Amino acid sequence: MSNAYKGKHGPLLICEIGGNHEGDFEYAKKLARLAIETDVDYVKFQIYTGDTLVSSMESPDRNKHFKKFELSREQHLYLADMVKEAGILYTSSVWDIDAMQWLDPYISLYKIGSGDLNAYPVLRKTAEKGKPMIISTGLATEQEVLDTVAFLQSVNPVYQSKDMLAVLQCTSMYPIPAADANLNVMSRLRELTSLTIGYSDHTEGSKALMYAVAMGAEVLEFHFTDSREGKVFRDHKVSLTPSEIRELIAEIGLIRELKGDAIKKPVPIEIDNGHVASFRRAVYPLRDIKVGEVLTEENLTVLRPNHGIDARDYDKLIGKKVARELLRHEKLDWSDISS
């Protein structure tokens, strides 16, 4: 089974346009074009209608807000085609279950936003598709995350595989201070779930994303805009611009290079420069030693370079006699030792 969370630059990079188009289709197309040019793995939108997301009775203002941000079915399909034709993967947080029917052919991976972590009917419909899924965990307790993971796995056992389900640490506020990012949650969730782990960012700037990669994040999700200047909608404040995404990708490359290989061994640059010998010590005579003399701590020392008898064999030499006259600081050989 291939890993849906392996990105072109290491971690899977999801560029979240979301609602930053604010209902303006021309602006949505512009943002999509700019996102495509950054060479991310996924360009992501959100699909909803005000009446299928928010109660018009209980939260009329929020209902009106989301209605203002709606795009039509045709517009969403246009954007999906636009992204895929550019060779970039497309995905969306599908908050309207009915929309799954017409959008599913465009989606290779589903994203569940933090607000839907407890929306079991939505989770069930999504899990029944059997496609790789990512869930964000803002607002949730540890147990709620585990309950949602268990629910998804009960609906469809494919989500027992780390190649099919990813869990993202997230804090649902825009923006959040550094102290609320809680990147350590990632290692805890990896330990508890054995699933793919990542980070969905709501801080300002890109440092949290960089540090998340250094801490092992396999998926990064971040909001995207063309510019933060003059924008009122809150998401723009936590969004990266095209140049910042390119900087992030460059830093990810450096982080991966610095992390290197997990197997500890001498690297070619150490070997080629002779440092394995020149930086390490061997056993040497501390003074001239006569034939037949017993080797002791008083007449032996350990010095660089590691030529002759390795310093780890120092104790094996103590109490032995020498077979020939040895000079101070002379390289030793086992043939120099008689008994």
Short mmCIF file of C-alpha atoms in Angstrom, two decimals:
data_model
loop_
_atom_site.label_atom_id
_atom_site.label_comp_id
_atom_site.label_asym_id
_atom_site.label_seq_id
_atom_site.Cartn_x
_atom_site.Cartn_y
_atom_site.Cartn_z
CA MET A 1 0.00 0.00 0.00
CA SER A 2 1.45 3.37 -1.01
CA ASN A 3 1.75 6.10 1.60
CA ALA A 4 -0.67 8.92 0.81
CA TYR A 5 1.18 11.17 3.26
CA LYS A 6 4.58 11.19 1.56
CA GLY A 7 5.10 14.63 0.03
CA LYS A 8 7.39 15.89 -2.69
CA HIS A 9 9.49 17.71 -0.12
CA GLY A 10 9.23 15.13 2.68
CA PRO A 11 6.19 15.96 4.81
CA LEU A 12 2.90 16.27 2.93
CA LEU A 13 2.23 19.99 2.40
CA ILE A 14 -1.42 21.07 2.34
CA CYS A 15 -2.02 24.65 1.26
CA GLU A 16 -5.36 25.68 2.79
CA ILE A 17 -7.12 28.40 0.82
CA GLY A 18 -10.26 27.53 2.75
CA GLY A 19 -12.52 30.55 2.95
CA ASN A 20 -9.86 33.17 2.23
CA HIS A 21 -11.57 33.89 -1.09
CA GLU A 22 -14.47 35.28 1.03
CA GLY A 23 -17.00 34.23 -1.60
CA ASP A 24 -15.24 35.99 -4.50
CA PHE A 25 -14.78 33.44 -7.29
CA GLU A 26 -12.25 35.51 -9.23
CA TYR A 27 -10.17 35.90 -6.08
CA ALA A 28 -10.50 32.14 -5.42
CA LYS A 29 -9.04 31.45 -8.87
CA LYS A 30 -6.19 33.88 -8.23
CA LEU A 31 -5.36 32.21 -4.92
CA ALA A 32 -5.49 28.79 -6.56
CA ARG A 33 -3.07 29.90 -9.28
CA LEU A 34 -0.64 31.31 -6.72
CA ALA A 35 -0.89 28.20 -4.55
CA ILE A 36 -0.19 25.94 -7.51
CA GLU A 37 2.99 27.88 -8.25
CA THR A 38 4.41 27.24 -4.77
CA ASP A 39 4.84 23.50 -5.52
CA VAL A 40 2.88 22.24 -2.52
CA ASP A 41 1.36 18.75 -2.58
CA TYR A 42 -2.30 19.71 -2.06
CA VAL A 43 -4.37 22.81 -2.61
CA LYS A 44 -7.33 22.71 -0.27
CA PHE A 45 -10.71 24.45 -0.10
CA GLN A 46 -13.76 24.17 2.15
CA ILE A 47 -17.16 23.23 0.79
CA TYR A 48 -20.32 24.20 2.65
CA THR A 49 -23.50 26.19 2.57
CA GLY A 50 -24.62 28.31 5.46
CA ASP A 51 -27.78 26.27 5.99
CA THR A 52 -26.01 22.88 5.92
CA LEU A 53 -23.40 24.01 8.43
CA VAL A 54 -24.89 26.46 10.94
CA SER A 55 -28.33 26.70 12.53
CA SER A 56 -30.10 29.81 11.29
CA MET A 57 -32.06 29.89 14.57
CA GLU A 58 -29.31 29.25 17.10
CA SER A 59 -26.52 31.19 15.37
CA PRO A 60 -28.02 33.52 12.75
CA ASP A 61 -24.92 35.70 12.43
CA ARG A 62 -22.63 32.74 11.80
CA ASN A 63 -25.17 31.36 9.34
CA LYS A 64 -25.08 34.63 7.38
CA HIS A 65 -21.28 34.69 7.55
CA PHE A 66 -20.93 31.32 5.88
CA LYS A 67 -23.57 32.17 3.31
CA LYS A 68 -21.44 35.15 2.25
CA PHE A 69 -18.47 32.82 1.76
CA GLU A 70 -20.32 30.22 -0.34
CA LEU A 71 -19.17 29.24 -3.80
CA SER A 72 -21.45 27.31 -6.16
CA ARG A 73 -21.05 23.68 -7.14
CA GLU A 74 -19.88 24.73 -10.60
CA GLN A 75 -17.32 27.11 -9.15
CA HIS A 76 -15.92 24.46 -6.83
CA LEU A 77 -15.66 21.98 -9.69
CA TYR A 78 -13.89 24.62 -11.79
CA LEU A 79 -11.32 25.13 -9.03
CA ALA A 80 -10.85 21.38 -8.57
CA ASP A 81 -10.24 20.96 -12.31
CA MET A 82 -7.90 23.92 -12.32
CA VAL A 83 -5.76 22.45 -9.54
CA LYS A 84 -5.66 18.92 -10.92
CA GLU A 85 -4.88 20.03 -14.47
CA ALA A 86 -1.84 21.85 -13.06
CA GLY A 87 -0.53 18.55 -11.69
CA ILE A 88 -1.27 19.39 -8.05
CA LEU A 89 -3.53 17.30 -5.82
CA TYR A 90 -6.87 18.76 -4.76
CA THR A 91 -8.75 18.24 -1.54
CA SER A 92 -11.38 19.92 0.58
CA SER A 93 -13.00 19.89 3.97
CA VAL A 94 -16.43 18.76 2.81
CA TRP A 95 -18.83 20.14 5.41
CA ASP A 96 -21.85 19.43 3.23
CA ILE A 97 -22.48 15.67 3.02
CA ASP A 98 -24.50 16.04 -0.18
CA ALA A 99 -21.50 17.69 -1.84
CA MET A 100 -19.48 14.50 -1.39
CA GLN A 101 -21.47 12.89 -4.19
CA TRP A 102 -20.30 15.32 -6.87
CA LEU A 103 -16.90 16.19 -5.42
CA ASP A 104 -15.63 12.69 -4.60
CA PRO A 105 -14.15 11.99 -8.07
CA TYR A 106 -11.78 14.92 -7.55
CA ILE A 107 -10.61 13.97 -4.08
CA SER A 108 -7.90 11.42 -3.34
CA LEU A 109 -7.68 12.33 0.34
CA TYR A 110 -10.36 13.67 2.70
CA LYS A 111 -9.73 16.23 5.43
CA ILE A 112 -11.87 16.44 8.57
CA GLY A 113 -11.63 19.83 10.27
CA SER A 114 -11.38 20.20 14.03
CA GLY A 115 -14.99 21.32 14.33
CA ASP A 116 -16.20 18.03 12.85
CA LEU A 117 -14.20 15.72 15.10
CA ASN A 118 -17.42 14.87 16.96
CA ALA A 119 -19.70 14.96 13.89
CA TYR A 120 -20.04 11.19 13.67
CA PRO A 121 -22.59 11.23 10.81
CA VAL A 122 -20.12 13.24 8.71
CA LEU A 123 -17.25 11.00 9.79
CA ARG A 124 -19.24 7.88 8.88
CA LYS A 125 -20.08 9.10 5.39
CA THR A 126 -16.45 10.09 4.83
CA ALA A 127 -15.04 6.81 6.17
CA GLU A 128 -17.37 4.83 3.93
CA LYS A 129 -15.51 6.31 0.95
CA GLY A 130 -12.45 4.36 2.05
CA LYS A 131 -9.98 7.01 0.94
CA PRO A 132 -7.00 8.26 2.98
CA MET A 133 -8.15 10.70 5.61
CA ILE A 134 -6.67 13.44 7.78
CA ILE A 135 -8.32 14.63 10.99
CA SER A 136 -7.45 17.82 12.87
CA THR A 137 -7.79 17.81 16.64
CA GLY A 138 -8.39 21.42 17.72
CA LEU A 139 -10.79 21.75 20.69
CA ALA A 140 -10.40 18.04 21.53
CA THR A 141 -9.26 16.19 24.60
CA GLU A 142 -6.93 13.25 24.19
CA GLN A 143 -9.78 10.84 24.83
CA GLU A 144 -11.99 12.52 22.24
CA VAL A 145 -9.24 12.07 19.65
CA LEU A 146 -8.92 8.39 20.54
CA ASP A 147 -12.70 7.96 20.44
CA THR A 148 -12.89 9.48 16.96
CA VAL A 149 -10.02 7.31 15.72
CA ALA A 150 -11.78 4.23 17.13
CA PHE A 151 -15.06 5.26 15.52
CA LEU A 152 -13.48 5.68 12.10
CA GLN A 153 -11.76 2.32 12.44
CA SER A 154 -15.05 0.68 13.42
CA VAL A 155 -16.75 2.10 10.33
CA ASN A 156 -13.90 1.07 8.04
CA PRO A 157 -10.97 -1.10 9.19
CA VAL A 158 -8.66 0.42 6.56
CA TYR A 159 -8.15 3.31 8.99
CA GLN A 160 -6.16 1.06 11.28
CA SER A 161 -3.26 1.65 8.89
CA LYS A 162 -0.97 4.67 9.24
CA ASP A 163 -1.03 4.83 5.45
CA MET A 164 -4.76 5.60 5.56
CA LEU A 165 -5.29 7.85 8.59
CA ALA A 166 -3.34 10.87 9.79
CA VAL A 167 -3.95 12.84 12.99
CA LEU A 168 -2.91 16.49 13.19
CA GLN A 169 -2.19 18.50 16.31
CA CYS A 170 -4.16 21.74 16.02
CA THR A 171 -5.35 24.61 18.20
CA SER A 172 -8.58 26.19 16.94
CA MET A 173 -8.01 29.89 17.31
CA TYR A 174 -6.80 32.50 14.81
CA PRO A 175 -4.04 33.38 15.62
CA ILE A 176 -2.59 31.51 18.60
CA PRO A 177 0.49 32.36 20.70
CA ALA A 178 3.47 30.02 20.50
CA ALA A 179 2.66 28.58 23.93
CA ASP A 180 -0.63 27.19 22.60
CA ALA A 181 0.85 25.29 19.65
CA ASN A 182 1.72 22.31 21.91
CA LEU A 183 3.82 20.49 19.33
CA ASN A 184 4.67 17.83 21.92
CA VAL A 185 1.15 16.49 21.45
CA MET A 186 2.35 15.00 18.17
CA SER A 187 4.66 12.48 19.82
CA ARG A 188 1.96 11.58 22.34
CA LEU A 189 -0.59 10.95 19.57
CA ARG A 190 1.94 8.88 17.63
CA GLU A 191 2.53 6.76 20.73
CA LEU A 192 -1.20 6.29 21.40
CA THR A 193 -2.44 5.68 17.85
CA SER A 194 0.54 4.39 15.80
CA LEU A 195 -0.86 6.51 12.96
CA THR A 196 0.65 9.19 10.74
CA ILE A 197 1.08 12.40 12.73
CA GLY A 198 1.22 16.02 11.65
CA TYR A 199 0.48 19.62 12.49
CA SER A 200 -2.16 22.10 11.35
CA ASP A 201 -0.90 25.61 12.04
CA HIS A 202 -2.71 28.67 13.36
CA THR A 203 0.30 30.65 14.56
CA GLU A 204 1.61 33.71 12.77
CA GLY A 205 4.61 33.03 10.54
CA SER A 206 6.15 29.69 9.66
CA LYS A 207 8.47 28.86 12.56
CA ALA A 208 6.00 26.48 14.22
CA LEU A 209 5.73 24.55 10.95
CA MET A 210 9.51 24.30 10.67
CA TYR A 211 9.88 23.10 14.24
CA ALA A 212 7.03 20.62 13.74
CA VAL A 213 9.00 19.06 10.88
CA ALA A 214 12.09 18.84 13.08
CA MET A 215 9.93 17.08 15.69
CA GLY A 216 8.70 14.50 13.21
CA ALA A 217 5.55 15.93 11.61
CA GLU A 218 4.68 13.94 8.50
CA VAL A 219 1.85 16.23 7.38
CA LEU A 220 1.74 20.04 7.48
CA GLU A 221 -1.40 22.08 6.87
CA PHE A 222 -1.26 25.87 6.68
CA HIS A 223 -3.54 28.66 5.50
CA PHE A 224 -2.66 30.56 2.35
CA THR A 225 -3.19 34.08 1.04
CA ASP A 226 -1.65 36.38 -1.53
CA SER A 227 -1.03 39.13 1.03
CA ARG A 228 -2.05 39.86 4.62
CA GLU A 229 -2.10 43.61 4.12
CA GLY A 230 -5.52 45.22 4.33
CA LYS A 231 -7.33 41.95 5.03
CA VAL A 232 -10.02 41.81 7.71
CA PHE A 233 -11.05 38.14 7.64
CA ARG A 234 -9.20 36.43 10.50
CA ASP A 235 -7.74 33.52 8.50
CA HIS A 236 -5.53 35.84 6.47
CA LYS A 237 -3.59 36.72 9.60
CA VAL A 238 -2.42 33.10 10.09
CA SER A 239 -1.87 32.52 6.37
CA LEU A 240 1.41 32.16 4.55
CA THR A 241 2.15 34.08 1.37
CA PRO A 242 3.73 32.47 -1.71
CA SER A 243 7.24 33.65 -0.81
CA GLU A 244 6.82 32.32 2.74
CA ILE A 245 5.79 28.90 1.45
CA ARG A 246 8.88 28.77 -0.74
CA GLU A 247 10.99 29.71 2.28
CA LEU A 248 9.26 26.98 4.30
CA ILE A 249 10.02 24.39 1.61
CA ALA A 250 13.67 25.46 1.57
CA GLU A 251 13.86 25.17 5.37
CA ILE A 252 12.23 21.74 5.26
CA GLY A 253 14.97 20.66 2.87
CA LEU A 254 17.61 21.91 5.31
CA ILE A 255 15.87 20.25 8.29
CA ARG A 256 15.72 16.91 6.46
CA GLU A 257 19.38 17.27 5.52
CA LEU A 258 20.32 18.04 9.12
CA LYS A 259 18.26 15.13 10.47
CA GLY A 260 20.03 12.77 8.10
CA ASP A 261 20.28 9.03 8.76
CA ALA A 262 18.98 7.44 11.96
CA ILE A 263 21.67 4.72 11.87
CA LYS A 264 24.70 5.89 13.79
CA LYS A 265 27.92 5.27 11.85
CA PRO A 266 30.99 7.21 10.67
CA VAL A 267 30.04 9.34 7.68
CA PRO A 268 32.20 9.57 4.54
CA ILE A 269 33.48 13.06 5.39
CA GLU A 270 34.90 11.72 8.69
CA ILE A 271 36.44 8.69 7.00
CA ASP A 272 37.81 10.54 3.96
CA ASN A 273 39.56 13.08 6.18
CA GLY A 274 41.13 10.41 8.34
CA HIS A 275 39.43 11.53 11.51
CA VAL A 276 38.52 8.03 12.68
CA ALA A 277 42.23 7.54 13.37
CA SER A 278 43.45 11.09 13.97
CA PHE A 279 40.77 12.04 16.53
CA ARG A 280 40.94 8.76 18.47
CA ARG A 281 43.61 7.39 20.78
CA ALA A 282 45.83 4.32 20.83
CA VAL A 283 48.16 2.91 23.51
CA TYR A 284 51.72 4.29 23.51
CA PRO A 285 54.78 3.88 25.73
CA LEU A 286 54.94 6.75 28.19
CA ARG A 287 58.74 6.33 28.30
CA ASP A 288 61.38 4.06 26.83
CA ILE A 289 60.70 0.47 27.89
CA LYS A 290 63.32 -2.29 28.03
CA VAL A 291 62.95 -5.84 26.68
CA GLY A 292 61.17 -8.07 29.20
CA GLU A 293 59.81 -5.16 31.23
CA VAL A 294 56.22 -5.48 32.49
CA LEU A 295 53.69 -3.02 31.12
CA THR A 296 51.97 -0.95 33.81
CA GLU A 297 49.93 2.21 34.20
CA GLU A 298 53.23 3.95 34.98
CA ASN A 299 54.82 3.20 31.61
CA LEU A 300 51.81 3.33 29.28
CA THR A 301 49.58 6.15 28.10
CA VAL A 302 46.84 6.73 25.49
CA LEU A 303 47.43 9.32 22.75
CA ARG A 304 46.23 10.40 19.36
CA PRO A 305 46.34 9.16 16.62
CA ASN A 306 44.78 5.74 16.88
CA HIS A 307 47.72 3.93 15.26
CA GLY A 308 48.77 0.51 16.46
CA ILE A 309 46.89 -0.87 19.47
CA ASP A 310 43.49 0.72 20.12
CA ALA A 311 42.99 2.50 23.46
CA ARG A 312 40.11 0.13 24.21
CA ASP A 313 42.73 -2.64 24.59
CA TYR A 314 44.69 -0.76 27.24
CA ASP A 315 43.65 -3.13 30.05
CA LYS A 316 44.69 -6.16 27.99
CA LEU A 317 48.27 -4.86 27.94
CA ILE A 318 48.64 -4.29 31.69
CA GLY A 319 50.82 -7.02 33.18
CA LYS A 320 52.20 -8.18 29.85
CA LYS A 321 55.95 -8.18 29.04
CA VAL A 322 57.47 -6.55 26.00
CA ALA A 323 59.35 -8.60 23.37
CA ARG A 324 61.62 -5.78 22.23
CA GLU A 325 62.86 -2.39 23.34
CA LEU A 326 60.15 0.25 22.96
CA LEU A 327 60.70 3.95 22.50
CA ARG A 328 58.62 6.71 24.10
CA HIS A 329 55.47 7.44 22.06
CA GLU A 330 56.30 4.68 19.56
CA LYS A 331 53.43 2.97 17.74
CA LEU A 332 52.76 -0.46 19.25
CA ASP A 333 51.91 -3.75 17.63
CA TRP A 334 50.72 -6.98 19.21
CA SER A 335 53.93 -8.60 17.98
CA ASP A 336 55.76 -6.32 20.44
CA ILE A 337 54.09 -8.13 23.36
CA SER A 338 55.52 -11.43 24.54
CA SER A 339 53.17 -12.60 27.29
#
